[in-house]
Amino acid sequence: MKYVVGVDIGATKTKVGLFTLDCSLVYVDAFTTPKEGDGSLIPQVIVSKVREISSKIRGEVTAVGIGTIGPLDIRRGDVVRTPNVGQASFKLKVPIEKALGVKTYVVNDCVAAVWGEYLVGAGRGSSNVVYITISTGIGGGAVVDDHLILGKDGNAHEVGHIVLDYSGRFKCGCGGVGHWEGIASGANIPKTASLLSKEWGGSKSEAFWKALKGLLTPELLFSYWASGDAFAGYLVDFLAEVNAAGIASAINVYDPEVVTIGGSIALRNPEFFKLIERKIVKYTINRVPRVLLTPLGDDAVLVGAAMVAINTPPNLVKLQSDVSDYL
Ligand SMILES: [Zn+2]
């Protein structure tokens, strides 16, 4: 029996899953993404996890697909200068391929997710699919005319850094100003809440005081919102507007038939997602597509990574076919 491995490398957690060739998940394991040590540690722990998992089955692993935090050097299959883990830059494709002796393909996490969505998720049967994650960060991936969009370095999907505000008030972790992620991602919600609390003329509610001190986390915000807090209501409406404008911008650029939304903030707060959904039409020029929460849930990147191994996009095969000169 033949299997593939899908890997989802996040800033906090890495998941390694063993899949059959019809994309059924047989076994999955998760561990904390190593933040210490040099760049060789991350591929090393992935290799030992793949060996451990494949020792549980009779059969062979034929390929590995990886969806990772970026940015990437897609030709080499390396992560370069990521702000998310201590190592900053680390190799993936070459050391893993060498150690395991099987083809290994590396793409950005949201790019993997959209490939999974397109082949086995809500995008099945559609030629144009966009996936967007609203989580600690905001990112996206797109399939246009049945073609997975990669770009010159594998970063052609940085929708999280679409500029949605020119006032100069919102700074993004990337150093840019007014980026979607800099306003509405989980990591930036406390900062945005603090800023808006200083401009707020309404009643001084519990959420307001937390926000003023920079302590209004996404979890607190949505629980205050559910209990009817006025400032939380104002902030959630503002964030829904920002997310709707961002999603609409992706719709205007890629013209998809279906947009799926993943990431913990969206998946854990379906009422927030409904609010966003209602606001999208205001900002779109293209015929409005189906917009829904991803049916792949928390495993969207993992499943997508497995599909990258099972049914590798031809343009990715071309880009990553020969890295021997990088060894
Ligand atoms: Zn940015």
Short mmCIF file of C-alpha atoms and ligand atoms in Angstrom, two decimals:
data_model
loop_
_atom_site.label_atom_id
_atom_site.label_comp_id
_atom_site.label_asym_id
_atom_site.label_seq_id
_atom_site.Cartn_x
_atom_site.Cartn_y
_atom_site.Cartn_z
CA MET A 1 0.00 0.00 0.00
CA LYS A 2 1.22 3.49 -0.84
CA TYR A 3 0.98 6.56 1.37
CA VAL A 4 1.99 10.21 1.37
CA VAL A 5 2.86 12.53 4.22
CA GLY A 6 1.36 16.01 4.63
CA VAL A 7 3.11 18.52 6.91
CA ASP A 8 1.65 21.77 8.25
CA ILE A 9 4.36 24.00 9.75
CA GLY A 10 2.83 26.81 11.78
CA ALA A 11 4.49 29.46 13.93
CA THR A 12 3.48 27.59 17.10
CA LYS A 13 2.57 24.05 16.05
CA THR A 14 3.68 21.57 13.40
CA LYS A 15 1.40 18.73 12.30
CA VAL A 16 2.55 15.64 10.41
CA GLY A 17 -0.14 13.43 8.86
CA LEU A 18 -0.04 10.13 7.02
CA PHE A 19 -2.55 9.88 4.16
CA THR A 20 -3.67 7.22 1.71
CA LEU A 21 -3.50 8.18 -1.97
CA ASP A 22 -7.25 8.95 -1.91
CA CYS A 23 -6.49 11.53 0.81
CA SER A 24 -7.84 9.70 3.87
CA LEU A 25 -5.97 10.68 7.02
CA VAL A 26 -4.63 7.52 8.63
CA TYR A 27 -2.51 8.96 11.41
CA VAL A 28 -1.59 12.44 12.64
CA ASP A 29 0.80 13.82 15.20
CA ALA A 30 1.44 17.39 16.34
CA PHE A 31 4.35 18.97 18.17
CA THR A 32 5.58 22.43 19.08
CA THR A 33 7.53 23.99 16.21
CA PRO A 34 11.15 24.19 17.44
CA LYS A 35 12.12 27.80 18.05
CA GLU A 36 15.67 27.19 19.31
CA GLY A 37 18.72 25.70 17.67
CA ASP A 38 19.95 26.28 14.16
CA GLY A 39 18.03 25.95 10.91
CA SER A 40 18.66 22.21 10.64
CA LEU A 41 16.45 21.31 13.61
CA ILE A 42 13.05 21.78 11.94
CA PRO A 43 13.73 19.42 8.99
CA GLN A 44 15.37 16.96 11.44
CA VAL A 45 12.32 16.68 13.70
CA ILE A 46 10.04 16.35 10.67
CA VAL A 47 12.18 13.51 9.31
CA SER A 48 12.17 11.63 12.62
CA LYS A 49 8.39 12.12 12.96
CA VAL A 50 7.82 10.79 9.43
CA ARG A 51 10.01 7.75 10.22
CA GLU A 52 8.11 7.15 13.47
CA ILE A 53 4.70 7.40 11.76
CA SER A 54 5.64 5.27 8.77
CA SER A 55 6.96 2.51 11.06
CA LYS A 56 3.33 2.05 12.20
CA ILE A 57 2.12 0.97 8.77
CA ARG A 58 2.92 -1.71 6.25
CA GLY A 59 3.61 -0.01 2.97
CA GLU A 60 5.68 2.85 1.70
CA VAL A 61 5.62 6.63 1.79
CA THR A 62 5.97 7.84 -1.80
CA ALA A 63 6.06 11.63 -1.38
CA VAL A 64 5.99 14.44 1.18
CA GLY A 65 4.02 17.68 0.78
CA ILE A 66 4.71 20.62 3.09
CA GLY A 67 2.63 23.74 3.73
CA THR A 68 4.68 26.18 5.78
CA ILE A 69 4.83 29.66 7.22
CA GLY A 70 6.70 31.87 4.78
CA PRO A 71 8.18 33.71 3.09
CA LEU A 72 9.72 31.11 0.78
CA ASP A 73 12.46 30.66 -1.71
CA ILE A 74 10.26 28.31 -3.70
CA ARG A 75 12.93 27.03 -6.10
CA ARG A 76 15.04 25.73 -3.24
CA GLY A 77 12.09 24.84 -1.04
CA ASP A 78 13.51 26.94 1.81
CA VAL A 79 11.85 29.27 4.30
CA VAL A 80 13.67 32.60 4.33
CA ARG A 81 13.66 35.39 6.90
CA THR A 82 10.41 34.41 8.58
CA PRO A 83 9.53 36.68 11.52
CA ASN A 84 7.72 33.75 13.22
CA VAL A 85 10.36 31.36 14.57
CA GLY A 86 13.82 31.82 16.08
CA GLN A 87 15.76 30.26 13.21
CA ALA A 88 14.50 32.87 10.72
CA SER A 89 15.69 30.88 7.68
CA PHE A 90 15.68 27.11 7.33
CA LYS A 91 15.88 24.52 4.59
CA LEU A 92 13.10 21.99 4.06
CA LYS A 93 13.01 20.32 0.67
CA VAL A 94 16.65 19.31 0.24
CA PRO A 95 17.40 17.88 3.72
CA ILE A 96 14.05 16.05 3.94
CA GLU A 97 14.30 14.63 0.42
CA LYS A 98 17.86 13.51 1.13
CA ALA A 99 17.04 11.88 4.47
CA LEU A 100 13.84 10.11 3.39
CA GLY A 101 14.70 9.41 -0.24
CA VAL A 102 11.28 10.53 -1.53
CA LYS A 103 10.10 13.55 -3.53
CA THR A 104 9.32 16.46 -1.23
CA TYR A 105 7.42 19.58 -2.28
CA VAL A 106 7.20 22.83 -0.30
CA VAL A 107 4.61 25.60 -0.62
CA ASN A 108 3.24 28.34 1.59
CA ASP A 109 0.59 27.12 4.06
CA CYS A 110 -2.37 28.94 2.49
CA VAL A 111 -1.23 27.88 -0.97
CA ALA A 112 -1.36 24.27 0.23
CA ALA A 113 -4.81 24.89 1.74
CA VAL A 114 -6.29 26.27 -1.49
CA TRP A 115 -4.91 23.28 -3.43
CA GLY A 116 -6.68 20.95 -0.98
CA GLU A 117 -9.86 23.02 -1.16
CA TYR A 118 -9.75 22.94 -4.97
CA LEU A 119 -9.25 19.15 -5.19
CA VAL A 120 -11.09 17.67 -2.19
CA GLY A 121 -12.82 20.54 -0.34
CA ALA A 122 -15.53 23.09 -1.12
CA GLY A 123 -13.78 24.10 -4.35
CA ARG A 124 -14.22 20.68 -5.96
CA GLY A 125 -15.60 21.13 -9.47
CA SER A 126 -14.70 24.84 -9.60
CA SER A 127 -11.78 26.17 -11.67
CA ASN A 128 -11.34 29.34 -9.59
CA VAL A 129 -10.92 29.06 -5.84
CA VAL A 130 -9.56 31.38 -3.15
CA TYR A 131 -8.71 30.34 0.41
CA ILE A 132 -8.19 32.95 3.13
CA THR A 133 -7.12 32.37 6.72
CA ILE A 134 -8.12 34.78 9.47
CA SER A 135 -5.96 33.71 12.38
CA THR A 136 -2.88 35.03 14.23
CA GLY A 137 -2.00 36.36 10.79
CA ILE A 138 -4.01 36.78 7.59
CA GLY A 139 -3.01 34.98 4.40
CA GLY A 140 -4.43 33.49 1.26
CA GLY A 141 -3.98 31.22 -1.71
CA ALA A 142 -5.58 31.12 -5.14
CA VAL A 143 -6.30 28.69 -7.94
CA VAL A 144 -7.12 30.62 -11.12
CA ASP A 145 -8.26 28.78 -14.28
CA ASP A 146 -7.28 25.45 -12.65
CA HIS A 147 -3.75 26.78 -12.09
CA LEU A 148 -2.19 27.13 -8.64
CA ILE A 149 -0.79 30.66 -8.37
CA LEU A 150 2.82 30.58 -7.05
CA GLY A 151 4.77 33.68 -8.16
CA LYS A 152 8.49 34.22 -8.72
CA ASP A 153 9.46 33.28 -5.15
CA GLY A 154 6.34 31.35 -4.18
CA ASN A 155 4.75 34.31 -2.43
CA ALA A 156 2.04 35.37 -4.90
CA HIS A 157 -0.71 35.31 -2.36
CA GLU A 158 0.15 37.86 0.33
CA VAL A 159 -3.40 39.18 0.51
CA GLY A 160 -2.89 39.85 4.22
CA HIS A 161 -0.72 42.78 3.22
CA ILE A 162 -3.31 44.43 0.95
CA VAL A 163 -3.48 48.08 2.01
CA LEU A 164 -6.87 48.89 3.51
CA ASP A 165 -6.11 52.09 5.44
CA TYR A 166 -4.13 55.21 4.60
CA SER A 167 -4.47 57.04 7.89
CA GLY A 168 -1.08 55.82 9.10
CA ARG A 169 -2.55 54.64 12.42
CA PHE A 170 -2.18 50.89 11.79
CA LYS A 171 1.30 49.37 11.63
CA CYS A 172 1.79 45.82 10.37
CA GLY A 173 4.32 43.32 11.79
CA CYS A 174 6.01 43.30 8.35
CA GLY A 175 6.87 46.98 8.74
CA GLY A 176 4.17 48.19 6.35
CA VAL A 177 1.38 50.62 7.16
CA GLY A 178 -2.37 50.04 6.89
CA HIS A 179 -2.14 46.37 5.90
CA TRP A 180 -5.22 44.15 6.40
CA GLU A 181 -3.23 41.85 8.73
CA GLY A 182 -1.88 44.85 10.66
CA ILE A 183 -5.47 45.86 11.50
CA ALA A 184 -7.52 42.69 11.82
CA SER A 185 -5.34 39.63 12.52
CA GLY A 186 -5.51 37.93 15.91
CA ALA A 187 -2.04 39.19 16.82
CA ASN A 188 -3.01 42.78 16.04
CA ILE A 189 -6.55 42.91 17.48
CA PRO A 190 -5.36 44.08 20.96
CA LYS A 191 -3.40 46.94 19.34
CA THR A 192 -6.33 47.96 17.11
CA ALA A 193 -8.69 47.76 20.11
CA SER A 194 -6.41 50.02 22.12
CA LEU A 195 -6.22 52.56 19.31
CA LEU A 196 -9.99 52.64 18.76
CA SER A 197 -10.69 52.85 22.49
CA LYS A 198 -8.88 56.22 22.52
CA GLU A 199 -11.26 57.50 19.83
CA TRP A 200 -14.39 56.00 21.41
CA GLY A 201 -17.03 58.41 22.69
CA GLY A 202 -19.56 55.81 23.88
CA SER A 203 -20.11 54.16 27.24
CA LYS A 204 -17.05 52.99 29.17
CA SER A 205 -17.76 49.25 29.21
CA GLU A 206 -15.63 46.37 30.47
CA ALA A 207 -14.31 45.68 26.97
CA PHE A 208 -13.40 49.38 26.67
CA TRP A 209 -11.22 49.33 29.80
CA LYS A 210 -9.47 46.13 28.69
CA ALA A 211 -8.90 47.63 25.25
CA LEU A 212 -7.48 50.85 26.68
CA LYS A 213 -4.83 48.82 28.51
CA GLY A 214 -4.03 46.80 25.37
CA LEU A 215 -5.47 43.64 26.95
CA LEU A 216 -8.48 42.95 24.72
CA THR A 217 -7.48 39.62 23.16
CA PRO A 218 -9.63 38.10 20.39
CA GLU A 219 -11.05 35.55 22.89
CA LEU A 220 -12.12 38.31 25.31
CA LEU A 221 -13.44 40.51 22.52
CA PHE A 222 -15.77 37.83 21.17
CA SER A 223 -16.99 36.84 24.63
CA TYR A 224 -17.78 40.52 25.48
CA TRP A 225 -19.50 40.80 22.09
CA ALA A 226 -21.71 37.79 22.89
CA SER A 227 -22.72 39.43 26.16
CA GLY A 228 -23.79 42.66 24.41
CA ASP A 229 -20.91 44.97 25.41
CA ALA A 230 -21.23 48.26 23.43
CA PHE A 231 -17.52 48.85 22.74
CA ALA A 232 -17.03 45.17 21.78
CA GLY A 233 -19.95 45.54 19.36
CA TYR A 234 -18.38 48.61 17.78
CA LEU A 235 -14.98 46.93 17.44
CA VAL A 236 -16.37 43.65 16.05
CA ASP A 237 -18.34 45.63 13.45
CA PHE A 238 -15.19 47.59 12.52
CA LEU A 239 -13.15 44.35 12.17
CA ALA A 240 -15.91 42.72 10.11
CA GLU A 241 -15.82 45.74 7.78
CA VAL A 242 -12.02 45.44 7.40
CA ASN A 243 -12.20 41.68 6.74
CA ALA A 244 -15.04 42.17 4.23
CA ALA A 245 -13.00 44.82 2.39
CA GLY A 246 -9.98 42.47 2.32
CA ILE A 247 -11.96 39.45 1.10
CA ALA A 248 -13.70 41.62 -1.51
CA SER A 249 -10.30 42.86 -2.73
CA ALA A 250 -9.20 39.24 -3.22
CA ILE A 251 -12.48 38.56 -5.08
CA ASN A 252 -11.90 41.61 -7.29
CA VAL A 253 -8.39 40.41 -8.17
CA TYR A 254 -8.89 36.64 -8.62
CA ASP A 255 -12.59 36.44 -9.69
CA PRO A 256 -13.22 33.10 -7.92
CA GLU A 257 -16.36 30.94 -7.98
CA VAL A 258 -15.81 30.03 -4.36
CA VAL A 259 -13.94 31.59 -1.44
CA THR A 260 -13.33 29.48 1.65
CA ILE A 261 -12.33 30.99 4.95
CA GLY A 262 -10.25 29.20 7.56
CA GLY A 263 -8.13 30.15 10.57
CA SER A 264 -9.02 30.07 14.24
CA ILE A 265 -10.66 33.50 14.45
CA ALA A 266 -13.10 32.72 11.65
CA LEU A 267 -13.67 29.05 12.54
CA ARG A 268 -14.29 29.69 16.25
CA ASN A 269 -16.64 32.62 15.66
CA PRO A 270 -19.19 31.66 13.01
CA GLU A 271 -21.44 34.63 13.96
CA PHE A 272 -18.52 36.97 13.21
CA PHE A 273 -18.07 35.24 9.86
CA LYS A 274 -21.77 35.83 9.04
CA LEU A 275 -21.34 39.53 9.81
CA ILE A 276 -18.31 39.69 7.48
CA GLU A 277 -20.16 37.82 4.75
CA ARG A 278 -23.04 40.33 4.71
CA LYS A 279 -20.63 43.24 4.19
CA ILE A 280 -18.62 41.79 1.27
CA VAL A 281 -21.02 42.77 -1.53
CA LYS A 282 -20.51 46.46 -0.73
CA TYR A 283 -16.88 46.24 -1.89
CA THR A 284 -17.00 43.85 -4.87
CA ILE A 285 -17.10 44.67 -8.54
CA ASN A 286 -17.07 41.04 -9.75
CA ARG A 287 -20.08 38.75 -9.52
CA VAL A 288 -20.14 37.69 -5.87
CA PRO A 289 -18.91 34.09 -5.39
CA ARG A 290 -19.91 31.55 -2.79
CA VAL A 291 -18.14 32.48 0.46
CA LEU A 292 -18.10 29.88 3.22
CA LEU A 293 -16.09 28.57 6.17
CA THR A 294 -13.76 25.82 5.01
CA PRO A 295 -15.22 22.32 5.40
CA LEU A 296 -11.63 21.12 6.02
CA GLY A 297 -11.57 23.05 9.32
CA ASP A 298 -8.29 23.09 11.26
CA ASP A 299 -6.82 20.50 8.88
CA ALA A 300 -7.08 22.67 5.73
CA VAL A 301 -3.29 23.14 5.45
CA LEU A 302 -2.50 19.51 6.39
CA VAL A 303 -4.94 18.09 3.82
CA GLY A 304 -3.71 20.60 1.23
CA ALA A 305 -0.09 19.60 1.87
CA ALA A 306 -1.03 15.93 1.36
CA MET A 307 -2.77 16.85 -1.90
CA VAL A 308 0.38 18.69 -3.02
CA ALA A 309 2.17 15.33 -2.58
CA ILE A 310 -0.60 13.22 -4.17
CA ASN A 311 -1.45 15.48 -7.09
CA THR A 312 1.49 17.87 -7.41
CA PRO A 313 0.69 21.03 -9.38
CA PRO A 314 2.64 20.87 -12.69
CA ASN A 315 4.14 24.35 -12.21
CA LEU A 316 5.48 23.29 -8.80
CA VAL A 317 7.04 20.12 -10.26
CA LYS A 318 8.78 22.34 -12.81
CA LEU A 319 10.03 24.80 -10.17
CA GLN A 320 11.25 22.18 -7.68
CA SER A 321 12.37 19.40 -10.03
CA ASP A 322 16.09 19.94 -9.76
CA VAL A 323 17.64 21.38 -6.64
CA SER A 324 20.80 19.25 -6.77
CA ASP A 325 22.90 22.36 -7.41
CA TYR A 326 21.74 23.81 -4.09
CA LEU A 327 23.14 20.99 -1.99
ZN ZN B 1 2.09 43.77 6.33
#
